[in-house]
Amino acid sequence: MKAFPIGSVELAFKRSRIKMPSLGGRSLFLVQLVNKVVGSCRVNFDAEYPYERLGPSELDKLCSIEAEFSETYQTGRPHDNTYLDLLGNHLATSHRFGLNLVLGNPKYGCTPRLGALEKKAALICMRYGCGGSRLKLGAEGIRYGEEIIRICSKLNASAYILYTPNMFKLLEASKKLSVNTAVYTPIRMAQNEARALSETVDLGGDHLMRRGIGKESAALRASDYILFGSPGDVVGKMREWLMLGVNKIVLSPLFSSHSDLCQQLHYIAKCISD
């Protein structure tokens, strides 16, 4: 059952979840695994601490093998423009590279300021161009989200929207300003919805807890924040989002081990088509 276009999907990972000694090795492993199991799907490297960043030579290597990938930069870090320039240069020189600018979470030592994001996004566009849909701007919450959409409209960037109940309001706001949207969601798949929900609660507890959802209500609220179910369930939900105007869906697999990740990617591969 292949029912969703692969060009409308990205797969997001935190490099820290992969137990390998080097950052470059983790990145290469994820890109090659996705290409082998799923196909030519962009790998989206999620926001983490600065020590999880790739260096210039590692970025060059990934670009040289023509990997489809993007890096996430948290704009809430002061005095960090050297690294931003490095990413901007790759945005300009490699059509396979993407850049995700997000406010940044205090968990990672950031001070979220909308003005800083707008300033840095405008700087990237002025110096390097926006790269069309390859530049995403994101922030959590309805108020920040609406402001992000306004900025995207000015800069011709895509709005990076987190899957929450607020997503639907933000999609409407994006439509009004003709802004493309990419929705980020954790995902867990299994043979049936009941098993997928149980595994989602076990593996996605931290994601839910950061949104004020404790263990006692996680099973009731999980469907508002995480995509889960059988391949048929997931395809149905993704198609609903497509009809609502979502341009790209960024799937972040919940997994417990390398073998479990492979299984999740095989499930995802059933949901998409070239």
Rosetta silent file (secondary structure, phi, psi, omega in degrees, C-alpha in Angstrom):
SEQUENCE: MKAFPIGSVELAFKRSRIKMPSLGGRSLFLVQLVNKVVGSCRVNFDAEYPYERLGPSELDKLCSIEAEFSETYQTGRPHDNTYLDLLGNHLATSHRFGLNLVLGNPKYGCTPRLGALEKKAALICMRYGCGGSRLKLGAEGIRYGEEIIRICSKLNASAYILYTPNMFKLLEASKKLSVNTAVYTPIRMAQNEARALSETVDLGGDHLMRRGIGKESAALRASDYILFGSPGDVVGKMREWLMLGVNKIVLSPLFSSHSDLCQQLHYIAKCISD
SCORE:     score description
SCORE:     0.000 S_00000001
   1 L     0.000   92.644  178.441    0.000    0.000    0.000 S_00000001
   2 L  -109.590  112.743 -166.917    1.984    2.954   -1.289 S_00000001
   3 L  -134.202   -2.440 -176.555   -0.225    5.982   -1.175 S_00000001
   4 E  -127.733  133.573 -174.005    1.630    9.162   -0.231 S_00000001
   5 E   -66.572  129.628 -176.035    4.184   10.987   -2.455 S_00000001
   6 H   -63.373  -28.366  178.845    7.735   10.636   -1.175 S_00000001
   7 H   -67.994  -12.480  179.107    8.552   14.202   -2.231 S_00000001
   8 H  -100.588   12.825 -176.775    6.096   15.453    0.389 S_00000001
   9 E  -127.201  139.931  166.034    7.820   13.619    3.248 S_00000001
  10 E  -124.028  155.944  176.610   10.952   14.209    5.326 S_00000001
  11 E  -117.157  122.210 -174.144   12.296   11.979    8.088 S_00000001
  12 E  -103.897  139.455  179.554   13.613   13.725   11.212 S_00000001
  13 E  -142.730  151.026  166.098   16.195   12.362   13.646 S_00000001
  14 L   -96.387  125.328 -178.846   18.317   13.478   16.548 S_00000001
  15 H   -59.613  -29.266 -176.661   21.895   12.358   15.953 S_00000001
  16 H   -65.493  -17.001  179.263   22.288   11.763   19.701 S_00000001
  17 H   -77.654  -13.691 -177.813   19.890    8.797   19.484 S_00000001
  18 L   -98.507  125.041 -174.214   22.364    6.868   17.332 S_00000001
  19 L   -89.535   79.636  174.774   25.113    5.090   19.265 S_00000001
  20 L  -136.174  154.019 -172.665   28.155    5.682   17.086 S_00000001
  21 L   -68.739  -32.669 -174.338   31.403    7.451   17.978 S_00000001
  22 L  -114.879  149.319  178.285   31.374   10.237   15.376 S_00000001
  23 H   -65.485  -41.148  178.492   28.740   12.765   14.345 S_00000001
  24 H   -61.992  -40.510  178.899   29.626   12.295   10.703 S_00000001
  25 H   -64.100  -41.201  177.971   29.232    8.532   11.051 S_00000001
  26 H   -63.020  -43.612 -178.718   25.803    8.900   12.665 S_00000001
  27 H   -63.228  -46.912 -179.513   24.686   11.266    9.921 S_00000001
  28 H   -63.448  -40.443  177.997   25.935    9.025    7.141 S_00000001
  29 H   -58.640  -46.831 -177.103   24.329    5.979    8.774 S_00000001
  30 H   -67.107  -43.574  179.543   20.918    7.683    8.930 S_00000001
  31 H   -62.142  -46.111 -178.245   21.067    9.026    5.375 S_00000001
  32 H   -68.528  -37.124  178.734   22.131    5.659    3.952 S_00000001
  33 H   -64.712  -44.577  178.666   19.569    3.735    6.016 S_00000001
  34 H   -62.182  -45.611  179.958   16.735    5.983    4.839 S_00000001
  35 H   -61.643  -37.596 -178.680   17.855    5.734    1.224 S_00000001
  36 H   -71.123  -43.696 -172.354   18.057    1.940    1.448 S_00000001
  37 H   -90.866  -40.999 -172.209   14.717    1.316    3.176 S_00000001
  38 L  -102.845  -40.990 -176.360   12.518    4.257    2.171 S_00000001
  39 L   121.443 -159.200 -173.893   14.114    5.813   -0.926 S_00000001
  40 L   -80.003   69.031 -177.652   15.166    9.330   -1.866 S_00000001
  41 L  -108.148  135.647 -179.477   13.593   11.008    1.147 S_00000001
  42 E   -66.278  133.136  174.633   15.148   14.088    2.769 S_00000001
  43 E   -94.291  126.450 -175.737   16.695   13.438    6.198 S_00000001
  44 E  -108.687  109.880 -179.766   15.985   16.273    8.621 S_00000001
  45 E   -83.907  118.511 -169.681   18.493   16.548   11.462 S_00000001
  46 L   -76.478  165.947 -177.357   16.593   17.842   14.470 S_00000001
  47 L   -68.981  135.540  177.679   17.623   20.548   16.966 S_00000001
  48 L  -147.621 -165.815  177.766   20.079   19.531   19.674 S_00000001
  49 L   -71.836  157.165 -179.223   22.981   20.888   21.720 S_00000001
  50 H   -56.155  -30.925 -177.802   25.826   22.648   19.868 S_00000001
  51 H   -71.978   -5.681  175.028   28.164   19.689   20.391 S_00000001
  52 H   -94.989    6.007 -179.986   25.883   17.612   18.125 S_00000001
  53 L   -78.274  147.860  171.862   26.519   19.912   15.155 S_00000001
  54 L   -77.632  146.667  174.292   28.397   18.801   12.074 S_00000001
  55 L   -86.130  174.440 -178.315   31.622   20.601   11.251 S_00000001
  56 H   -54.751  -45.171 -177.096   32.499   22.100    7.844 S_00000001
  57 H   -68.219  -34.929  179.671   34.230   18.966    6.524 S_00000001
  58 H   -70.151  -39.226  175.337   31.362   16.712    7.655 S_00000001
  59 H   -63.093  -43.678  179.075   28.795   18.966    5.990 S_00000001
  60 H   -59.321  -40.664 -177.571   30.900   18.993    2.830 S_00000001
  61 H   -64.686  -45.125  179.327   31.060   15.193    2.819 S_00000001
  62 H   -62.759  -40.553  178.074   27.295   14.772    3.082 S_00000001
  63 H   -66.491  -34.477 -176.365   26.767   17.309    0.310 S_00000001
  64 H   -68.143  -27.501  178.004   29.393   15.604   -1.865 S_00000001
  65 L   -89.841    9.159  177.452   27.480   12.302   -1.869 S_00000001
  66 L    58.593   41.290  175.853   24.402   14.283   -2.941 S_00000001
  67 L   -75.932  140.264  173.146   22.459   13.374    0.180 S_00000001
  68 L   -85.887  108.207 -179.316   19.063   14.991    0.651 S_00000001
  69 E  -153.572  162.380  176.161   19.303   16.450    4.159 S_00000001
  70 E  -136.850  153.915  176.515   18.638   19.512    6.287 S_00000001
  71 E  -114.047  147.732  179.419   20.119   20.952    9.456 S_00000001
  72 E  -107.055  129.273 -178.989   18.220   22.686   12.250 S_00000001
  73 E  -117.889  127.504  179.075   19.581   25.917   13.750 S_00000001
  74 E   -92.199  113.680 -172.359   18.202   27.336   17.000 S_00000001
  75 L   -74.827   -7.715  179.947   18.131   31.122   16.649 S_00000001
  76 L   -78.655    9.865  177.511   17.920   31.663   20.410 S_00000001
  77 L   -98.183  122.471  179.292   21.699   31.296   20.738 S_00000001
  78 L   -75.292  156.822  172.468   23.575   34.618   20.898 S_00000001
  79 L    54.014   47.802 -173.603   26.831   35.290   19.055 S_00000001
  80 L  -128.379   26.358 -172.315   26.419   32.267   16.801 S_00000001
  81 H   -75.315  -20.132  178.956   26.487   33.770   13.316 S_00000001
  82 H   -62.935  -45.730  178.720   29.614   31.927   12.145 S_00000001
  83 H   -67.699  -38.114  177.533   27.802   28.601   12.189 S_00000001
  84 H   -61.738  -40.704  177.123   24.715   30.191   10.641 S_00000001
  85 H   -63.068  -38.293  177.341   26.858   31.503    7.774 S_00000001
  86 H   -59.755  -45.513  179.550   28.260   28.005    7.241 S_00000001
  87 H   -67.927  -40.459  179.454   24.723   26.631    6.885 S_00000001
  88 H   -62.017  -38.206  178.497   23.634   29.534    4.695 S_00000001
  89 H   -63.796  -39.085  177.405   26.515   28.922    2.315 S_00000001
  90 H   -69.141  -33.344  176.654   25.443   25.291    1.904 S_00000001
  91 H   -61.533  -37.536 -177.858   21.868   26.425    1.287 S_00000001
  92 H   -77.631  -32.022 -171.287   23.152   28.553   -1.589 S_00000001
  93 H  -100.025  -17.246 -179.404   25.567   26.017   -3.100 S_00000001
  94 L  -124.863  115.928 -179.507   23.728   22.694   -2.712 S_00000001
  95 L   -72.849   -6.606  177.846   20.183   22.271   -4.014 S_00000001
  96 L   -95.645   -5.955 -176.769   19.890   19.098   -1.894 S_00000001
  97 E   -96.376  140.991  176.397   20.561   20.907    1.392 S_00000001
  98 E  -125.527  158.540 -178.323   17.826   22.416    3.563 S_00000001
  99 E  -131.627  128.503  177.635   17.860   24.735    6.584 S_00000001
 100 E  -112.923  113.189  177.032   15.370   24.807    9.455 S_00000001
 101 E   -99.902  120.217 -179.308   15.481   27.945   11.626 S_00000001
 102 E  -125.677  158.028 -178.778   13.600   27.514   14.914 S_00000001
 103 L   -58.148  -42.093 -177.909   13.291   29.701   18.005 S_00000001
 104 L   101.938  142.838 -177.266   15.057   27.161   20.172 S_00000001
 105 L  -100.468  137.029  176.960   14.089   25.519   23.422 S_00000001
 106 H   -54.520  -25.212  176.841   15.483   26.653   26.818 S_00000001
 107 H   -55.093  -31.212 -178.003   16.242   22.945   27.391 S_00000001
 108 H  -100.444   18.315  177.084   19.091   23.425   24.894 S_00000001
 109 L    80.919   21.726 -177.881   20.357   26.656   26.442 S_00000001
 110 L  -100.548  154.125  170.607   18.413   28.977   24.144 S_00000001
 111 L  -113.567  100.345 -175.150   16.548   32.189   24.867 S_00000001
 112 L   -65.076  117.448  177.011   13.597   32.142   22.458 S_00000001
 113 L  -136.277  120.799 -176.694   13.181   35.591   20.890 S_00000001
 114 H   -61.854  -36.978 -179.780   11.071   36.117   17.810 S_00000001
 115 H   -61.606  -36.721  178.967   13.065   39.204   16.809 S_00000001
 116 H   -66.752  -41.250  178.464   16.268   37.177   16.709 S_00000001
 117 H   -62.926  -46.147 -178.272   14.689   34.581   14.445 S_00000001
 118 H   -63.199  -40.687 -179.618   13.345   37.196   12.048 S_00000001
 119 H   -64.350  -44.967 -177.748   16.679   39.006   11.935 S_00000001
 120 H   -71.314  -36.043  177.104   18.678   35.845   11.260 S_00000001
 121 H   -65.459  -42.173  178.915   16.194   34.550    8.676 S_00000001
 122 H   -64.177  -36.906  178.816   16.294   37.886    6.833 S_00000001
 123 H   -64.042  -44.219  177.900   20.110   37.778    6.935 S_00000001
 124 H   -59.300  -47.033 -177.369   20.144   34.292    5.379 S_00000001
 125 H   -65.341  -37.772 -179.326   17.768   35.346    2.608 S_00000001
 126 H   -68.479  -42.503 -175.311   19.718   38.520    1.870 S_00000001
 127 H   -83.522  -37.385 -168.115   23.120   36.792    1.723 S_00000001
 128 H  -124.636   -8.815 -173.781   22.281   33.361    0.367 S_00000001
 129 L    84.274  157.219 -174.266   18.697   33.311   -0.915 S_00000001
 130 L   -86.509  -13.478  177.885   15.845   31.432    0.697 S_00000001
 131 L    68.954   19.827 -179.982   16.143   28.237   -1.317 S_00000001
 132 H    60.466 -128.805 -177.158   12.372   28.066   -1.811 S_00000001
 133 H   -73.050   -5.228 -179.308   10.850   25.287    0.270 S_00000001
 134 H   -78.707   -6.539  174.422   14.313   24.307    1.568 S_00000001
 135 E  -110.892  119.330  178.038   14.173   27.091    4.185 S_00000001
 136 E  -116.453  143.500  175.716   11.718   26.511    7.035 S_00000001
 137 E  -121.001  130.175 -174.588   10.974   28.836    9.964 S_00000001
 138 E  -140.917  152.459  175.178    9.386   27.399   13.092 S_00000001
 139 L  -158.305  151.250  179.356    8.191   28.155   16.605 S_00000001
 140 L   -87.044  152.376  175.412    5.893   26.455   19.084 S_00000001
 141 L    93.047  154.192 -175.323    2.537   27.866   20.166 S_00000001
 142 H   -70.084  -41.406 -177.228   -0.248   29.725   18.409 S_00000001
 143 H   -66.968  -51.624  177.293    1.009   33.288   19.038 S_00000001
 144 H   -62.675  -38.714 -179.004    4.571   32.659   17.927 S_00000001
 145 H   -60.666  -41.868  178.784    3.290   30.436   15.135 S_00000001
 146 H   -66.093  -36.491  177.547    1.158   33.191   13.629 S_00000001
 147 H   -68.266  -38.586  177.360    4.094   35.603   13.762 S_00000001
 148 H   -59.996  -42.622  179.426    6.314   33.027   12.064 S_00000001
 149 H   -62.105  -39.123  176.561    3.802   32.739    9.223 S_00000001
 150 H   -61.184  -44.069  179.775    3.893   36.520    8.798 S_00000001
 151 H   -65.235  -41.539  178.645    7.695   36.397    8.567 S_00000001
 152 H   -60.118  -38.706  179.265    7.546   33.499    6.086 S_00000001
 153 H   -62.675  -38.882  179.283    5.215   35.541    3.898 S_00000001
 154 H   -69.615  -37.029 -171.138    7.737   38.384    3.796 S_00000001
 155 H  -101.939   -2.935 -177.265   10.728   36.137    3.087 S_00000001
 156 L    61.358   42.434  175.959    9.127   33.477    0.866 S_00000001
 157 L  -107.827  171.128  177.626   10.052   30.722    3.335 S_00000001
 158 E   -95.320  143.645  176.809    8.013   27.744    4.534 S_00000001
 159 E   -84.077  128.299 -178.316    6.276   27.681    7.915 S_00000001
 160 E   -99.890  105.350 -170.231    7.492   24.818   10.107 S_00000001
 161 E  -110.688  133.132  177.652    4.470   23.809   12.193 S_00000001
 162 E   -84.201  137.858  177.850    4.401   21.365   15.099 S_00000001
 163 L   -69.511  106.666  173.456    1.554   18.863   15.149 S_00000001
 164 L  -148.325  175.114  173.858   -0.700   20.003   18.009 S_00000001
 165 L   -58.041  -22.828  177.331   -4.353   21.103   18.159 S_00000001
 166 L   -71.162  -17.408 -175.838   -3.016   24.563   17.183 S_00000001
 167 H   -53.718  -41.281 -173.548   -1.852   23.162   13.843 S_00000001
 168 H   -67.363  -37.652  175.979   -5.245   23.608   12.211 S_00000001
 169 H   -66.659  -38.487 -179.396   -5.461   27.324   13.086 S_00000001
 170 H   -70.732  -32.810  175.060   -1.947   27.854   11.796 S_00000001
 171 H   -64.302  -39.371  177.895   -2.757   26.088    8.541 S_00000001
 172 H   -64.812  -42.413  178.569   -5.656   28.493    8.033 S_00000001
 173 H   -63.064  -37.017  179.185   -3.387   31.457    8.742 S_00000001
 174 H   -66.451  -41.352  179.020   -0.866   30.098    6.220 S_00000001
 175 H   -59.055  -42.430 -177.208   -3.523   29.750    3.529 S_00000001
 176 H   -61.861  -31.383 -178.585   -4.557   33.378    3.946 S_00000001
 177 L  -104.500    8.702  179.257   -0.983   34.529    3.280 S_00000001
 178 L    55.738   44.294  179.681   -0.202   31.852    0.655 S_00000001
 179 L  -101.619  130.780  174.708    2.612   30.414    2.790 S_00000001
 180 L   -68.411  150.222 -176.146    3.777   26.819    2.271 S_00000001
 181 E  -127.820  145.135  170.958    3.676   24.614    5.349 S_00000001
 182 E  -126.333  124.304 -178.464    5.668   21.692    6.726 S_00000001
 183 E  -103.014  125.876  178.744    4.162   19.838    9.699 S_00000001
 184 E   -96.234  131.195  176.349    6.505   18.078   12.136 S_00000001
 185 E  -147.940  135.855  165.147    5.176   15.069   14.032 S_00000001
 186 E   -62.507  153.918 -179.093    6.588   12.141   15.976 S_00000001
 187 E  -142.409  140.695  173.288    5.322    8.864   14.488 S_00000001
 188 E  -140.004  127.600 -177.276    4.921    5.303   15.732 S_00000001
 189 E  -121.713  148.652  177.607    3.549    2.492   13.588 S_00000001
 190 L  -152.253 -177.029 -177.636    2.496   -1.083   14.326 S_00000001
 191 L   -67.847  -27.111  178.301    0.221   -3.740   12.878 S_00000001
 192 L  -144.699  164.583 -173.686   -2.811   -2.186   14.566 S_00000001
 193 H   -65.740  -38.785 -177.504   -3.762    1.075   16.244 S_00000001
 194 H   -61.712  -44.549  179.540   -4.047   -0.338   19.779 S_00000001
 195 H   -68.119  -39.510  179.161   -0.492   -1.659   19.764 S_00000001
 196 H   -63.080  -38.137  178.583    0.805    1.532   18.146 S_00000001
 197 H   -65.440  -44.615  179.126   -0.860    3.619   20.866 S_00000001
 198 H   -59.194  -43.960 -179.830    0.660    1.514   23.651 S_00000001
 199 H   -70.406  -33.724  177.523    4.132    1.860   22.114 S_00000001
 200 H   -62.490  -44.890  179.579    3.580    5.586   21.517 S_00000001
 201 H   -62.830  -39.466  179.770    2.829    6.174   25.199 S_00000001
 202 H   -68.498  -44.791 -172.021    5.950    4.217   26.203 S_00000001
 203 H   -92.419  -23.722 -175.977    8.338    5.834   23.702 S_00000001
 204 L  -105.634   16.109 -177.026    6.801    9.302   23.311 S_00000001
 205 H   -58.727  -41.012 -179.206    6.247   10.120   26.968 S_00000001
 206 H   -64.447  -41.880  179.135    8.901   12.855   27.064 S_00000001
 207 H   -61.212  -41.792  179.504    7.413   14.595   24.010 S_00000001
 208 H   -71.781  -39.439 -178.036    3.973   14.564   25.624 S_00000001
 209 H   -63.137  -36.429  178.740    5.255   15.571   29.054 S_00000001
 210 L   -66.017  -14.775  177.498    6.911   18.701   27.611 S_00000001
 211 L  -106.359   20.288  174.164    3.416   19.666   26.476 S_00000001
 212 L    78.519   20.863 -177.032    1.913   19.220   29.920 S_00000001
 213 L  -111.973  111.228 -178.891    0.514   15.715   29.364 S_00000001
 214 L   -84.006  176.300 -176.507    1.279   13.255   32.141 S_00000001
 215 H   -61.013  -33.476 -175.248    1.202    9.460   32.060 S_00000001
 216 H   -67.324  -25.014 -178.992   -2.328    9.315   33.421 S_00000001
 217 H  -117.242    5.756 -174.541   -3.770   11.143   30.382 S_00000001
 218 H   -60.223  -43.356 -177.825   -1.185   10.266   27.707 S_00000001
 219 H   -64.153  -32.402 -179.434   -3.321    7.590   26.028 S_00000001
 220 H   -76.951  -30.593 -172.522   -6.265    9.993   25.770 S_00000001
 221 H  -104.428   -9.057 -172.383   -4.245   12.924   24.403 S_00000001
 222 H   -57.114  -37.376 -176.026   -1.569   11.209   22.277 S_00000001
 223 H   -68.930  -12.317  175.824   -3.536   11.527   19.022 S_00000001
 224 H   -84.851  -10.532 -171.955   -3.454   15.331   19.357 S_00000001
 225 L  -133.988  -16.845 -175.829    0.363   15.399   19.337 S_00000001
 226 L  -137.867  136.985  176.860    1.744   12.217   17.766 S_00000001
 227 E   -87.080  124.459 -179.422    0.846   10.355   14.572 S_00000001
 228 E  -149.554  163.910  178.077    0.396    6.632   15.233 S_00000001
 229 E   137.585 -167.967  173.941   -1.406    3.550   13.988 S_00000001
 230 L   -76.972  167.232  175.655   -1.203    0.934   11.256 S_00000001
 231 H   -52.742  -38.873  178.529    0.082    1.917    7.792 S_00000001
 232 H   -65.185  -41.552  177.098   -3.544    2.345    6.716 S_00000001
 233 H   -60.325  -45.007 -175.635   -4.324    4.614    9.681 S_00000001
 234 H   -67.614  -43.297  178.151   -1.263    6.739    9.009 S_00000001
 235 H   -59.866  -41.955  179.096   -1.925    7.097    5.285 S_00000001
 236 H   -59.663  -45.137  179.595   -5.474    8.204    6.045 S_00000001
 237 H   -66.321  -42.805  179.880   -4.289   10.910    8.444 S_00000001
 238 H   -62.987  -38.008  178.240   -1.545   12.109    6.105 S_00000001
 239 H   -67.823  -34.571  174.930   -4.031   12.396    3.263 S_00000001
 240 H   -60.809  -44.280 -179.242   -6.326   14.459    5.499 S_00000001
 241 H   -65.071  -39.025  178.361   -3.450   16.842    6.160 S_00000001
 242 H   -60.330  -41.852  179.073   -2.664   17.051    2.464 S_00000001
 243 H   -67.714  -25.730  177.063   -6.276   18.040    1.775 S_00000001
 244 L   -78.827   -8.009  176.842   -6.008   20.712    4.474 S_00000001
 245 L   109.246    6.072  177.422   -3.146   22.296    2.535 S_00000001
 246 L   -67.411  131.222 -179.537   -0.030   20.818    4.166 S_00000001
 247 L   -90.582  -31.341 -178.242    2.820   20.830    1.646 S_00000001
 248 E  -147.279  143.515  176.872    5.270   18.605    3.517 S_00000001
 249 E  -117.367  123.903 -178.975    5.087   16.218    6.478 S_00000001
 250 E  -102.273  107.935 -176.248    8.194   15.770    8.637 S_00000001
 251 E   -95.891  126.317  178.120    8.010   12.390   10.364 S_00000001
 252 E  -113.048   98.407 -174.277   10.156   11.759   13.433 S_00000001
 253 E   -63.305  134.576  170.261   10.099    7.997   14.169 S_00000001
 254 L   -87.439  126.459 -176.819    9.840    6.920   17.801 S_00000001
 255 L  -150.580  159.962 -176.398   12.138    3.913   18.286 S_00000001
 256 L  -108.951  -17.761 -176.602   13.943    1.971   20.997 S_00000001
 257 L  -160.167  172.387  177.870   16.915    0.477   19.103 S_00000001
 258 H   -60.227  -43.493 -179.327   18.567    0.323   15.674 S_00000001
 259 H   -66.875  -36.407  177.350   16.544   -2.753   14.732 S_00000001
 260 H   -66.655  -39.236  176.075   13.351   -1.092   15.924 S_00000001
 261 H   -60.250  -44.057  178.555   14.190    1.981   13.827 S_00000001
 262 H   -58.674  -41.662  179.105   14.609   -0.259   10.766 S_00000001
 263 H   -62.979  -41.623  178.957   11.186   -1.756   11.432 S_00000001
 264 H   -63.746  -39.184  179.033    9.625    1.719   11.692 S_00000001
 265 H   -67.055  -35.640  175.995   11.228    2.758    8.409 S_00000001
 266 H   -64.741  -39.379  175.916    9.841   -0.360    6.710 S_00000001
 267 H   -62.499  -45.781 -178.812    6.377    0.585    7.951 S_00000001
 268 H   -62.118  -38.299 -179.527    6.832    4.141    6.666 S_00000001
 269 H   -60.570  -26.762  178.101    8.011    2.812    3.297 S_00000001
 270 L   -71.292  -17.048 -172.668    4.625    1.098    2.944 S_00000001
 271 L   -95.958   -7.934 -171.571    2.899    4.465    3.160 S_00000001
 272 E  -127.688  162.902 -179.985    4.675    6.374    0.403 S_00000001
 273 E  -135.355  155.136  178.488    5.293    6.191   -3.325 S_00000001
 274 L   -71.570    0.000    0.000    7.924    7.560   -5.694 S_00000001
